mmCIF file of C-alpha atoms in Angstrom:
data_model
loop_
_atom_site.group_PDB
_atom_site.id
_atom_site.type_symbol
_atom_site.label_atom_id
_atom_site.label_comp_id
_atom_site.label_asym_id
_atom_site.label_seq_id
_atom_site.Cartn_x
_atom_site.Cartn_y
_atom_site.Cartn_z
ATOM 1 C CA UNK A 232 53.240 137.999 76.720
ATOM 2 C CA UNK A 233 54.792 134.365 77.088
ATOM 3 C CA UNK A 234 58.067 133.132 78.446
ATOM 4 C CA UNK A 235 61.160 135.197 78.128
ATOM 5 C CA UNK A 236 64.818 134.279 78.443
ATOM 6 C CA UNK A 237 64.750 133.934 82.197
ATOM 7 C CA UNK A 238 68.119 134.182 83.894
ATOM 8 C CA UNK A 239 68.842 132.353 87.130
ATOM 9 C CA UNK A 240 68.511 134.815 89.959
ATOM 10 C CA UNK A 241 68.026 134.984 93.695
ATOM 11 C CA UNK A 242 64.446 135.662 94.840
ATOM 12 C CA UNK A 243 63.354 139.107 93.729
ATOM 13 C CA UNK A 244 62.560 140.223 97.262
ATOM 14 C CA UNK A 245 63.190 139.061 100.782
ATOM 15 C CA UNK A 246 59.656 137.642 100.715
ATOM 16 C CA UNK A 247 60.671 135.143 98.059
ATOM 17 C CA UNK A 248 59.059 136.435 94.870
ATOM 18 C CA UNK A 249 60.805 135.089 91.773
ATOM 19 C CA UNK A 250 60.166 138.231 89.708
ATOM 20 C CA UNK A 251 59.923 141.868 90.697
ATOM 21 C CA UNK A 252 57.075 142.338 88.252
ATOM 22 C CA UNK A 253 55.073 140.728 85.476
ATOM 23 C CA UNK A 254 54.810 142.992 82.423
ATOM 24 C CA UNK A 255 51.435 142.595 80.707
ATOM 25 C CA UNK A 256 51.022 144.003 77.193
ATOM 26 C CA UNK A 257 49.366 143.516 73.830
ATOM 27 C CA UNK A 258 51.407 141.984 71.021
ATOM 28 C CA UNK A 259 50.648 145.183 69.070
ATOM 29 C CA UNK A 260 52.615 147.090 71.715
ATOM 30 C CA UNK A 261 55.649 144.782 71.696
ATOM 31 C CA UNK A 262 58.143 147.552 70.889
ATOM 32 C CA UNK A 263 56.825 149.769 73.673
ATOM 33 C CA UNK A 264 56.899 146.869 76.120
ATOM 34 C CA UNK A 265 60.455 145.888 75.170
ATOM 35 C CA UNK A 266 61.736 149.428 75.732
ATOM 36 C CA UNK A 267 59.962 149.751 79.078
ATOM 37 C CA UNK A 268 61.148 146.299 80.168
ATOM 38 C CA UNK A 269 64.754 147.216 79.389
ATOM 39 C CA UNK A 270 64.522 150.549 81.197
ATOM 40 C CA UNK A 271 63.033 148.990 84.319
ATOM 41 C CA UNK A 272 65.499 146.101 84.527
ATOM 42 C CA UNK A 273 68.576 148.253 83.935
ATOM 43 C CA UNK A 274 67.580 151.147 86.199
ATOM 44 C CA UNK A 275 70.165 151.681 88.944
ATOM 45 C CA UNK A 276 68.559 152.725 92.240
ATOM 46 C CA UNK A 277 70.259 155.730 93.925
ATOM 47 C CA UNK A 278 72.872 154.300 96.309
ATOM 48 C CA UNK A 279 71.554 155.983 99.442
ATOM 49 C CA UNK A 280 68.160 154.309 98.926
ATOM 50 C CA UNK A 281 69.475 150.770 98.382
ATOM 51 C CA UNK A 282 68.815 148.586 101.414
ATOM 52 C CA UNK A 283 66.350 150.960 103.060
ATOM 53 C CA UNK A 284 62.932 149.564 103.965
ATOM 54 C CA UNK A 285 60.401 150.287 101.228
ATOM 55 C CA UNK A 286 56.752 151.208 101.702
ATOM 56 C CA UNK A 287 56.003 147.577 100.773
ATOM 57 C CA UNK A 288 58.091 146.240 103.643
ATOM 58 C CA UNK A 289 61.108 144.836 101.759
ATOM 59 C CA UNK A 290 64.652 146.113 101.324
ATOM 60 C CA UNK A 291 64.959 148.443 98.321
ATOM 61 C CA UNK A 292 67.096 146.665 95.671
ATOM 62 C CA UNK A 293 69.818 148.172 93.530
ATOM 63 C CA UNK A 294 68.029 146.840 90.417
ATOM 64 C CA UNK A 295 64.554 145.561 89.537
ATOM 65 C CA UNK A 296 65.817 142.311 88.053
ATOM 66 C CA UNK A 297 64.292 140.072 86.867
ATOM 67 C CA UNK A 298 60.994 141.307 85.440
ATOM 68 C CA UNK A 299 58.887 138.746 83.589
ATOM 69 C CA UNK A 300 58.061 139.617 79.993
ATOM 70 C CA UNK A 301 56.487 136.988 77.767
ATOM 71 C CA UNK A 302 58.276 136.847 74.426
ATOM 72 C CA UNK A 303 57.010 133.450 73.296
ATOM 73 C CA UNK A 304 53.787 132.114 71.851
ATOM 74 C CA UNK A 305 52.012 130.556 74.812
ATOM 75 C CA UNK A 306 48.559 131.706 73.703
ATOM 76 C CA UNK A 307 47.484 128.791 71.595
ATOM 77 C CA UNK A 308 44.730 127.616 73.961
ATOM 78 C CA UNK A 309 41.522 129.252 75.115
ATOM 79 C CA UNK A 310 42.979 130.341 78.458
ATOM 80 C CA UNK A 311 46.270 131.371 80.048
ATOM 81 C CA UNK A 312 48.982 128.717 80.006
ATOM 82 C CA UNK A 313 50.268 127.131 83.182
ATOM 83 C CA UNK A 314 53.615 128.919 82.674
ATOM 84 C CA UNK A 315 51.902 132.319 82.591
ATOM 85 C CA UNK A 316 49.759 131.537 85.636
ATOM 86 C CA UNK A 317 52.872 130.468 87.544
ATOM 87 C CA UNK A 318 54.774 133.608 86.510
ATOM 88 C CA UNK A 319 51.882 135.809 87.658
ATOM 89 C CA UNK A 320 51.803 134.052 91.026
ATOM 90 C CA UNK A 321 55.589 134.414 91.341
ATOM 91 C CA UNK A 322 55.658 138.164 90.585
ATOM 92 C CA UNK A 323 55.624 140.808 93.320
ATOM 93 C CA UNK A 324 53.498 143.132 91.202
ATOM 94 C CA UNK A 325 51.806 143.474 87.828
ATOM 95 C CA UNK A 326 52.660 146.282 85.383
ATOM 96 C CA UNK A 327 50.150 146.798 82.573
ATOM 97 C CA UNK A 328 51.104 148.639 79.377
ATOM 98 C CA UNK A 329 47.857 150.528 78.754
ATOM 99 C CA UNK A 330 46.769 151.332 75.196
ATOM 100 C CA UNK A 331 43.543 150.825 73.224
ATOM 101 C CA UNK A 332 45.135 147.626 71.884
ATOM 102 C CA UNK A 333 45.818 146.191 75.339
ATOM 103 C CA UNK A 334 42.379 147.264 76.588
ATOM 104 C CA UNK A 335 40.866 145.070 73.872
ATOM 105 C CA UNK A 336 43.306 142.173 74.321
ATOM 106 C CA UNK A 337 41.738 139.068 75.813
ATOM 107 C CA UNK A 338 45.166 137.987 77.067
ATOM 108 C CA UNK A 339 45.882 141.226 78.925
ATOM 109 C CA UNK A 340 42.386 141.023 80.385
ATOM 110 C CA UNK A 341 42.989 137.405 81.469
ATOM 111 C CA UNK A 342 46.316 138.300 83.093
ATOM 112 C CA UNK A 343 44.771 141.184 85.033
ATOM 113 C CA UNK A 344 41.842 138.998 86.115
ATOM 114 C CA UNK A 345 44.203 136.213 87.215
ATOM 115 C CA UNK A 346 46.311 138.621 89.248
ATOM 116 C CA UNK A 347 43.247 140.230 90.839
ATOM 117 C CA UNK A 348 41.879 136.792 91.729
ATOM 118 C CA UNK A 349 44.901 136.373 94.015
ATOM 119 C CA UNK A 350 43.646 139.338 96.061
ATOM 120 C CA UNK A 351 46.525 141.533 94.912
ATOM 121 C CA UNK A 352 44.821 144.371 93.082
ATOM 122 C CA UNK A 353 46.781 146.934 95.127
ATOM 123 C CA UNK A 354 49.958 145.576 93.518
ATOM 124 C CA UNK A 355 48.914 146.575 89.975
ATOM 125 C CA UNK A 356 50.669 149.506 88.277
ATOM 126 C CA UNK A 357 49.449 151.060 85.041
ATOM 127 C CA UNK A 358 51.663 152.635 82.373
ATOM 128 C CA UNK A 359 49.585 154.643 79.894
ATOM 129 C CA UNK A 360 51.112 154.844 76.409
ATOM 130 C CA UNK A 361 48.006 155.663 74.376
ATOM 131 C CA UNK A 362 44.253 156.081 74.452
ATOM 132 C CA UNK A 363 42.058 157.767 77.033
ATOM 133 C CA UNK A 364 41.934 156.554 80.656
ATOM 134 C CA UNK A 365 38.299 157.542 81.188
ATOM 135 C CA UNK A 366 36.867 156.317 77.892
ATOM 136 C CA UNK A 367 35.183 152.949 77.214
ATOM 137 C CA UNK A 368 37.275 150.393 75.344
ATOM 138 C CA UNK A 369 35.134 150.772 72.197
ATOM 139 C CA UNK A 370 35.890 154.487 72.117
ATOM 140 C CA UNK A 371 39.659 154.669 72.590
ATOM 141 C CA UNK A 372 39.818 153.654 76.242
ATOM 142 C CA UNK A 373 43.085 152.193 77.488
ATOM 143 C CA UNK A 374 42.113 150.277 80.658
ATOM 144 C CA UNK A 375 40.878 146.678 80.565
ATOM 145 C CA UNK A 376 37.369 146.251 82.023
ATOM 146 C CA UNK A 377 38.748 143.884 84.689
ATOM 147 C CA UNK A 378 40.137 146.920 86.526
ATOM 148 C CA UNK A 379 36.653 148.337 87.012
ATOM 149 C CA UNK A 380 35.981 152.022 87.598
ATOM 150 C CA UNK A 381 38.449 152.423 90.468
ATOM 151 C CA UNK A 382 41.707 152.107 88.535
ATOM 152 C CA UNK A 383 45.071 152.039 90.330
ATOM 153 C CA UNK A 384 47.243 155.142 90.066
ATOM 154 C CA UNK A 385 48.633 155.316 86.532
ATOM 155 C CA UNK A 386 51.905 156.696 85.146
ATOM 156 C CA UNK A 387 51.216 158.677 81.970
ATOM 157 C CA UNK A 388 53.849 158.069 79.273
ATOM 158 C CA UNK A 389 51.904 159.705 76.452
ATOM 159 C CA UNK A 390 53.833 162.323 74.443
ATOM 160 C CA UNK A 391 54.289 165.642 76.212
ATOM 161 C CA UNK A 392 56.897 168.035 77.583
ATOM 162 C CA UNK A 393 59.053 165.955 79.925
ATOM 163 C CA UNK A 394 56.186 163.528 80.495
ATOM 164 C CA UNK A 395 58.059 160.300 79.730
ATOM 165 C CA UNK A 396 60.820 160.820 82.305
ATOM 166 C CA UNK A 397 58.325 161.918 84.960
ATOM 167 C CA UNK A 398 56.144 158.878 84.270
ATOM 168 C CA UNK A 399 59.110 156.510 84.467
ATOM 169 C CA UNK A 400 60.048 157.963 87.864
ATOM 170 C CA UNK A 401 56.441 157.563 89.024
ATOM 171 C CA UNK A 402 56.336 153.923 87.930
ATOM 172 C CA UNK A 403 59.725 153.148 89.470
ATOM 173 C CA UNK A 404 58.768 154.808 92.750
ATOM 174 C CA UNK A 405 55.615 152.714 92.940
ATOM 175 C CA UNK A 406 57.296 149.396 92.189
ATOM 176 C CA UNK A 407 60.276 150.125 94.453
ATOM 177 C CA UNK A 408 58.005 151.362 97.226
ATOM 178 C CA UNK A 409 59.731 154.702 97.768
ATOM 179 C CA UNK A 410 58.472 158.287 97.849
ATOM 180 C CA UNK A 411 58.176 159.833 94.381
ATOM 181 C CA UNK A 412 59.652 163.182 95.492
ATOM 182 C CA UNK A 413 62.628 161.376 97.000
ATOM 183 C CA UNK A 414 63.351 159.602 93.707
ATOM 184 C CA UNK A 415 62.781 162.739 91.613
ATOM 185 C CA UNK A 416 65.193 164.778 93.761
ATOM 186 C CA UNK A 417 67.902 162.156 93.404
ATOM 187 C CA UNK A 418 67.350 161.940 89.656
ATOM 188 C CA UNK A 419 67.743 165.724 89.410
ATOM 189 C CA UNK A 420 71.053 165.467 91.268
ATOM 190 C CA UNK A 421 72.134 162.661 88.932
ATOM 191 C CA UNK A 422 71.235 164.772 85.900
ATOM 192 C CA UNK A 423 73.250 167.706 87.239
ATOM 193 C CA UNK A 424 76.201 165.419 87.840
ATOM 194 C CA UNK A 425 75.989 164.068 84.295
ATOM 195 C CA UNK A 426 75.867 167.627 82.921
ATOM 196 C CA UNK A 427 78.904 168.631 84.991
ATOM 197 C CA UNK A 428 80.811 165.595 83.758
ATOM 198 C CA UNK A 429 79.843 166.382 80.174
ATOM 199 C CA UNK A 430 81.012 169.977 80.526
ATOM 200 C CA UNK A 431 84.285 168.844 82.101
ATOM 201 C CA UNK A 432 84.881 166.232 79.393
ATOM 202 C CA UNK A 433 84.124 168.792 76.682
ATOM 203 C CA UNK A 434 86.563 171.264 78.253
ATOM 204 C CA UNK A 435 89.309 168.625 78.386
ATOM 205 C CA UNK A 436 88.670 167.693 74.747
ATOM 206 C CA UNK A 437 88.806 171.327 73.627
ATOM 207 C CA UNK A 438 91.964 171.924 75.621
ATOM 208 C CA UNK A 439 93.605 168.874 74.086
ATOM 209 C CA UNK A 440 92.592 169.983 70.603
ATOM 210 C CA UNK A 441 93.932 173.486 71.248
ATOM 211 C CA UNK A 442 97.232 172.048 72.503
ATOM 212 C CA UNK A 443 97.616 169.865 69.421
ATOM 213 C CA UNK A 444 96.793 172.855 67.233
ATOM 214 C CA UNK A 445 99.408 174.988 68.999
ATOM 215 C CA UNK A 446 102.113 172.355 68.483
ATOM 216 C CA UNK A 447 101.164 172.021 64.828
ATOM 217 C CA UNK A 448 101.350 175.802 64.434
ATOM 218 C CA UNK A 449 104.639 175.985 66.326
ATOM 219 C CA UNK A 450 106.240 173.510 63.948
#
């Protein structure tokens, strides 16, 4: 978790947050966190939802950029660095990559505790990538103790039939502040459109190949 390559950007929301989210994760889950970070920052919100008022009271953006992800080594001291504390305070929400490794990470625990101390527990979103949500941390649990027994709604990314895409939609809907069904329906329409385009492109390619073959034969 540390400081990333932050790019200059306008405030993340009309309330002046610098980052749309702070991504908290264990160093052991760096690859998972990097993939999720990239997917969240590059996600393009359906056009008809952009600019509408979200459930959180701000205008829905076309992209969730920037999202803070610490890629440096700011963990040399006994507590969170000033840079991390400032990034947490400047983030509209906290996204926690939940695995047994993160549940046992003192840094993930400290980040969750710091965010909760601001009175913003309702702005925490959990992304489960491993472990068991209901188990204690010494027995494969994936939630840090700082969350207590009343965990926020979690998106389950663990392997399963179509689970990853559904979980990503759930996480995006929560952070964007829009209805999950609304986002899912639009993603289905997008998928159909992509399939139609693929079919059309394949047909054009086959037609072109057939035409070339006919000319070759005709010669």
